[in-house]
Coordinates of C-alpha atoms and ligand atoms in Angstrom, one line a residue:
M157 CA -20.4 49.4 36.5
K158 CA -22.7 46.7 35.7
K159 CA -21.6 43.6 37.4
A160 CA -21.6 41.6 33.6
D161 CA -19.1 44.4 32.9
T162 CA -16.9 43.3 36.1
F163 CA -17.0 39.7 34.9
Y164 CA -16.0 40.4 31.5
R165 CA -13.2 42.4 32.7
Y166 CA -11.9 39.7 35.2
D167 CA -11.8 37.1 32.3
E168 CA -10.4 39.5 30.5
D169 CA -7.6 40.1 32.7
K170 CA -7.0 36.2 33.0
L171 CA -6.6 35.8 29.3
K172 CA -4.2 38.7 29.5
H173 CA -2.2 37.5 32.6
S174 CA -2.0 34.1 31.6
F175 CA -0.9 35.1 27.8
Y176 CA 1.8 37.3 29.1
D177 CA 2.8 34.7 31.2
A178 CA 3.6 32.2 28.6
C179 CA 5.6 35.1 26.7
S180 CA 8.2 35.4 29.5
D181 CA 9.7 32.2 27.6
S182 CA 11.6 34.3 25.2
Q183 CA 11.0 31.2 22.6
F184 CA 7.7 31.4 22.9
K185 CA 7.6 35.3 22.7
E186 CA 9.6 34.9 19.6
Y187 CA 7.4 32.3 17.9
V188 CA 4.1 34.3 18.5
D189 CA 5.6 37.6 17.2
S190 CA 6.4 35.3 14.1
L191 CA 2.8 34.7 13.7
D192 CA 2.0 38.3 12.6
M193 CA -1.3 38.5 14.3
K194 CA -2.9 40.8 16.8
E195 CA -1.8 40.7 20.4
E196 CA -5.2 41.4 21.3
L197 CA -6.2 38.2 19.5
L198 CA -3.6 35.9 20.6
I199 CA -4.5 36.3 24.2
Q200 CA -7.7 34.4 24.1
Y201 CA -5.6 31.4 22.6
T202 CA -3.0 30.9 24.9
S203 CA -3.0 27.4 25.9
S204 CA -3.5 26.4 22.1
L205 CA -0.6 28.4 21.0
E206 CA 1.2 26.4 23.9
D207 CA 0.5 23.0 22.2
S208 CA 1.3 24.5 18.7
F209 CA 4.4 26.0 19.9
L210 CA 5.8 22.3 21.2
E211 CA 4.8 21.1 18.1
Y212 CA 6.9 23.9 16.0
K213 CA 9.9 23.6 18.3
N214 CA 9.7 19.5 17.8
C215 CA 9.5 20.8 13.7
K216 CA 12.6 23.1 14.3
N217 CA 14.9 20.5 15.6
C218 CA 13.9 17.5 13.5
K219 CA 16.3 14.9 12.9
S220 CA 13.9 12.7 10.5
L221 CA 10.4 11.9 9.6
D222 CA 10.9 8.3 11.5
K223 CA 11.5 10.6 14.9
C224 CA 8.6 12.8 14.6
L225 CA 7.6 13.8 18.3
N226 CA 4.5 15.6 17.3
S227 CA 1.2 14.0 18.5
V228 CA 0.3 13.3 14.7
K229 CA 3.6 11.9 13.3
G230 CA 4.4 14.0 10.0
Y231 CA 2.0 16.8 11.0
S232 CA 2.3 19.9 13.0
Y233 CA -0.3 21.8 15.2
K234 CA -0.9 25.2 13.6
P235 CA -2.9 28.2 13.9
R236 CA -4.2 30.3 11.0
E237 CA -6.5 33.3 11.2
D238 CA -9.4 34.1 9.7
K239 CA -12.2 36.5 9.9
G240 CA -10.7 37.8 13.2
I241 CA -10.6 34.3 14.8
I242 CA -7.9 31.4 15.2
T243 CA -8.3 28.0 14.2
F244 CA -6.1 25.0 15.1
S245 CA -5.5 22.6 12.7
Y246 CA -3.0 19.6 11.9
E247 CA -0.6 20.6 8.7
R248 CA 1.3 18.0 6.9
C249 CA 4.6 18.5 6.7
E250 CA 7.0 19.1 3.7
K251 CA 9.2 15.9 4.6
L252 CA 6.0 13.6 5.0
A253 CA 4.4 15.4 1.8
K254 CA 7.9 14.4 0.2
V255 CA 7.4 10.7 1.2
E256 CA 4.0 10.5 0.1
E257 CA 4.8 11.6 -3.2
E258 CA 7.5 9.5 -3.6
N259 CA 5.1 6.4 -2.6
A260 CA 2.3 7.5 -4.7
Y261 CA 3.1 4.8 -7.3
K262 CA 2.1 2.1 -4.7
D263 CA -1.3 3.4 -5.4
N264 CA -0.8 1.1 -8.6
L265 CA -0.7 -1.8 -6.6
E266 CA -3.9 -3.4 -4.9
L267 CA -3.2 -6.5 -2.5
F268 CA -6.0 -9.3 -1.7
D269 CA -5.3 -10.7 1.6
M270 CA -1.0 -10.1 1.2
P271 CA 1.2 -8.4 3.7
K272 CA 1.5 -5.1 3.3
N273 CA 5.2 -4.8 3.3
I274 CA 5.4 -6.8 -0.3
K275 CA 4.4 -3.0 -1.8
N276 CA 8.6 -2.4 -0.7
A277 CA 9.6 -5.3 -2.6
N278 CA 12.7 -3.7 -4.5
F279 CA 14.7 -5.3 -7.7
K280 CA 17.7 -2.8 -6.3
D281 CA 17.4 -5.2 -2.9
I282 CA 17.2 -8.6 -4.9
Y283 CA 19.8 -10.8 -3.5
T284 CA 22.5 -11.0 -5.9
D285 CA 24.5 -13.7 -4.5
D286 CA 22.0 -16.2 -5.9
K287 CA 22.8 -17.4 -9.6
A288 CA 19.2 -19.2 -9.7
R289 CA 17.6 -15.7 -9.8
I290 CA 19.4 -14.9 -13.0
P291 CA 17.1 -16.6 -15.6
I292 CA 13.9 -14.7 -13.5
I293 CA 15.1 -11.4 -13.8
K294 CA 16.5 -11.6 -17.5
Y295 CA 12.9 -12.6 -18.4
F296 CA 11.6 -9.8 -16.2
K297 CA 13.9 -7.5 -18.2
E298 CA 12.0 -9.1 -21.1
F299 CA 8.8 -8.5 -20.0
T300 CA 9.0 -5.2 -19.4
D301 CA 10.2 -4.4 -22.8
K302 CA 7.8 -6.4 -24.8
Y303 CA 5.1 -4.7 -22.1
H304 CA 6.1 -1.2 -23.2
N305 CA 6.5 -2.1 -26.7
D306 CA 3.0 -3.2 -26.5
E307 CA 4.0 -6.6 -27.6
H308 CA 1.8 -8.7 -24.9
P309 CA 4.3 -11.1 -23.0
K310 CA 3.4 -13.8 -21.2
G311 CA 3.3 -13.8 -17.3
L312 CA 5.3 -16.6 -15.1
Y313 CA 4.4 -19.6 -13.5
L314 CA 6.9 -19.8 -10.7
T315 CA 7.6 -22.8 -9.2
G316 CA 9.8 -23.9 -6.2
S317 CA 10.8 -24.4 -3.2
F318 CA 8.7 -22.4 0.0
G319 CA 10.3 -19.5 1.3
S320 CA 13.1 -19.0 -1.9
G321 CA 11.4 -15.5 -2.8
K322 CA 9.1 -15.9 -5.4
T323 CA 6.4 -13.7 -4.3
Y324 CA 9.4 -11.3 -3.5
L325 CA 10.5 -11.4 -7.0
I326 CA 6.8 -10.9 -8.9
A327 CA 6.1 -8.1 -6.0
A328 CA 9.5 -6.4 -7.3
L329 CA 8.4 -6.5 -11.0
F330 CA 4.9 -5.3 -10.3
N331 CA 6.6 -2.3 -8.1
E332 CA 8.6 -1.4 -11.0
M333 CA 5.8 -1.4 -13.2
A334 CA 3.7 0.4 -10.7
K335 CA 6.8 3.3 -11.0
K336 CA 5.6 3.6 -14.8
K337 CA 1.7 3.7 -13.9
V338 CA 1.1 -0.3 -14.5
R339 CA -1.6 -1.0 -12.0
S340 CA -1.6 -4.9 -10.8
A341 CA -3.2 -6.8 -7.9
L342 CA -1.1 -9.3 -5.8
I343 CA -3.9 -12.2 -4.6
Y344 CA -3.1 -15.0 -1.7
F345 CA -5.2 -17.1 -3.9
P346 CA -6.1 -19.8 -0.7
E347 CA -7.0 -17.1 1.4
F348 CA -8.9 -14.7 -1.5
L349 CA -11.1 -18.1 -2.2
R350 CA -11.9 -18.4 1.4
N351 CA -12.9 -14.7 1.4
L352 CA -14.8 -14.1 -1.5
K353 CA -17.4 -17.2 -0.3
A354 CA -18.0 -15.3 2.6
S355 CA -18.2 -11.9 0.5
F356 CA -21.8 -10.5 0.0
N357 CA -22.6 -10.3 -3.5
S358 CA -21.7 -6.6 -4.4
D359 CA -18.1 -7.2 -2.9
Y360 CA -17.9 -10.3 -4.8
S361 CA -18.7 -9.1 -8.3
W362 CA -16.5 -6.4 -7.8
K363 CA -13.6 -8.5 -6.9
F364 CA -14.0 -11.2 -9.0
D365 CA -14.8 -8.3 -11.9
Y366 CA -11.4 -6.5 -10.7
I367 CA -9.0 -9.1 -10.7
K368 CA -10.2 -10.3 -13.9
K369 CA -9.4 -7.0 -15.9
V370 CA -6.8 -5.4 -14.0
P371 CA -3.5 -4.6 -15.9
L372 CA -1.0 -7.6 -14.1
L373 CA -2.2 -10.4 -12.1
L374 CA -0.6 -12.6 -9.5
L375 CA -2.2 -15.6 -7.9
D376 CA -0.1 -16.3 -5.4
D377 CA 0.8 -19.7 -3.7
I378 CA -1.9 -21.7 -6.3
G379 CA -2.3 -25.0 -5.3
A380 CA -2.1 -24.5 -1.7
E381 CA -6.0 -24.0 -1.3
N382 CA -8.7 -26.7 -1.0
C383 CA -9.8 -26.9 -4.7
S384 CA -13.3 -27.3 -5.0
N385 CA -15.3 -27.5 -8.2
W386 CA -16.6 -23.6 -7.4
S387 CA -13.1 -22.6 -6.7
R388 CA -11.8 -24.2 -9.9
D389 CA -14.7 -23.9 -12.2
E390 CA -16.5 -20.8 -11.2
I391 CA -13.6 -18.7 -10.5
L392 CA -10.4 -19.8 -11.4
G393 CA -11.2 -21.0 -14.7
P394 CA -13.2 -17.6 -16.0
I395 CA -10.3 -15.4 -14.6
L396 CA -7.9 -17.5 -16.7
Q397 CA -10.3 -17.6 -19.9
Y398 CA -10.9 -13.7 -19.8
R399 CA -7.3 -12.9 -19.5
M400 CA -6.2 -15.2 -21.9
E401 CA -8.5 -14.1 -24.6
N402 CA -7.5 -10.0 -23.4
D403 CA -4.0 -10.8 -23.4
L404 CA -3.6 -9.8 -19.6
P405 CA 0.0 -10.9 -18.2
T406 CA -1.1 -13.2 -15.4
F407 CA 1.7 -14.9 -13.0
F408 CA 1.4 -17.6 -10.7
T409 CA 3.7 -18.8 -7.8
S410 CA 3.3 -22.1 -6.3
N411 CA 5.2 -25.0 -4.4
L412 CA 3.7 -27.5 -6.9
T413 CA 5.0 -27.9 -10.3
L414 CA 2.3 -27.8 -13.0
S415 CA 1.5 -31.5 -13.3
E416 CA 1.7 -31.6 -9.4
L417 CA -1.0 -28.7 -9.8
E418 CA -3.0 -30.6 -12.4
K419 CA -3.1 -33.4 -10.1
S420 CA -4.2 -30.9 -7.2
L421 CA -7.1 -29.5 -9.4
A422 CA -8.3 -33.0 -10.3
I423 CA -9.8 -34.2 -7.0
T424 CA -12.6 -32.1 -5.1
S425 CA -14.9 -33.0 -2.6
S426 CA -17.3 -33.9 -5.0
G427 CA -15.0 -36.5 -6.7
V428 CA -12.2 -36.5 -9.6
D429 CA -12.7 -34.5 -12.7
K430 CA -9.2 -34.8 -14.8
V431 CA -10.7 -32.9 -17.8
K432 CA -11.4 -29.9 -16.1
A433 CA -8.1 -29.9 -14.2
R434 CA -6.7 -30.5 -17.6
R435 CA -8.2 -27.1 -19.4
I436 CA -7.3 -24.9 -16.1
I437 CA -3.6 -26.3 -16.6
E438 CA -3.8 -25.7 -20.6
R439 CA -4.8 -22.0 -20.0
I440 CA -2.1 -21.5 -17.2
K441 CA 0.5 -22.6 -20.1
Q442 CA -1.0 -20.4 -22.7
L443 CA -0.6 -17.4 -19.9
T444 CA 2.8 -18.1 -19.0
K445 CA 6.7 -19.1 -19.1
N446 CA 7.5 -21.9 -16.9
L447 CA 10.5 -21.1 -14.7
E448 CA 11.8 -22.9 -11.3
L449 CA 13.6 -21.2 -8.5
V450 CA 15.2 -23.4 -5.9
S451 CA 16.8 -21.8 -3.3
K452 CA 17.6 -21.9 0.5
N453 CA 14.6 -20.4 2.5
R454 CA 15.1 -16.9 3.0
R455 CA 12.1 -16.9 5.8
N456 CA 13.5 -16.5 9.2
Ligands
ADP562 P1 8.0 -17.7 -1.4 O1 7.1 -17.0 -2.1 O2 9.4 -18.4 -2.4 O3 7.8 -18.5 -0.5 P2 9.1 -14.9 -0.4 O4 8.9 -14.5 -1.6 O5 7.7 -15.0 0.8 O6 9.2 -16.8 -1.0 O7 10.3 -14.6 0.6 C1 11.0 -15.3 1.9 C2 11.2 -14.1 2.7 O8 12.9 -13.6 2.2 C3 10.5 -12.8 2.7 O9 10.4 -12.2 4.1 C4 10.9 -11.9 1.8 O10 10.6 -11.0 1.9 C5 12.2 -12.3 1.8 N1 13.1 -12.2 0.5 C6 13.0 -13.1 -0.3 N2 13.8 -12.6 -1.8 C7 14.5 -11.5 -1.4 C8 15.0 -10.7 -1.8 N3 15.5 -10.9 -3.0 N4 15.5 -9.6 -1.3 C9 15.0 -9.4 0.1 N5 14.4 -10.0 0.9 C10 13.8 -11.4 0.1
MG563 MG1 5.3 -16.9 -1.6

């Protein structure tokens, strides 16, 4: 026998040996049998099969997706045979597929500098102990009915104390609308302005155009930013003008009342311009119904 053949035989014996060794575990044996692949092929992949077997066992004992023990949560490392070779890859489990399907509507919400968990805000979880919310919820009902009837409802200018739940409420409305395939953008306005100023030309024009045209828009915490001529006259003004002309519902939350916002918009580092501030306020008034939410601070 030639030397090369001896080596070959030696390797094959080793492979067989480790495969049969692994098969002494009856559960592993059952697993590889269930794959319905030829033994001479399987013996070449013992160590990967052992890895996939561990994940298979985890899946068999799965309690919930949250408690998934696999190396990639919601995925299982699985063998597949194709043209005489086995390849291993991570396959998505049914539970994860279901969750992803149920959450697909969240893609209709675009967040700019907002915490991700705002996408979980839900009408079902809105505190019902708080009478202050009733007019707002009523308005939401009216809003959704009119919107789906093509009646171009106005958005809200929601003012009120810090932590009272203004952002949460509007996010809950946008989530409901997202389930009906209506796209929206939620923008933390002070940070958005800072980032917009710093972003390169292409990113800048994309963002600016996007928020001008998105079907539903929330400008969150307006009035908390340092107002400049640029942010007032080049950003806010044109966005509001476009949305007014195209009947695009626009929402605002603010710690300031409209008259406080007017004062704050008038003063920039370049001086005082009451006329330009007034013009912004007029646009906001055209775009929104004004409501107040006075409530205890829900932040902990
Ligand atoms: P605001 O925008 O008025 O400052 P937020 O909307 O940020 O207040 O709400 C403050 C905190 O309370 C957040 O952590 C939010 O998740 C929570 N929260 C507010 N309203 C509700 C609600 N109806 N149900 C559950 N959590 C809420
Ligand atoms: Mg807020």
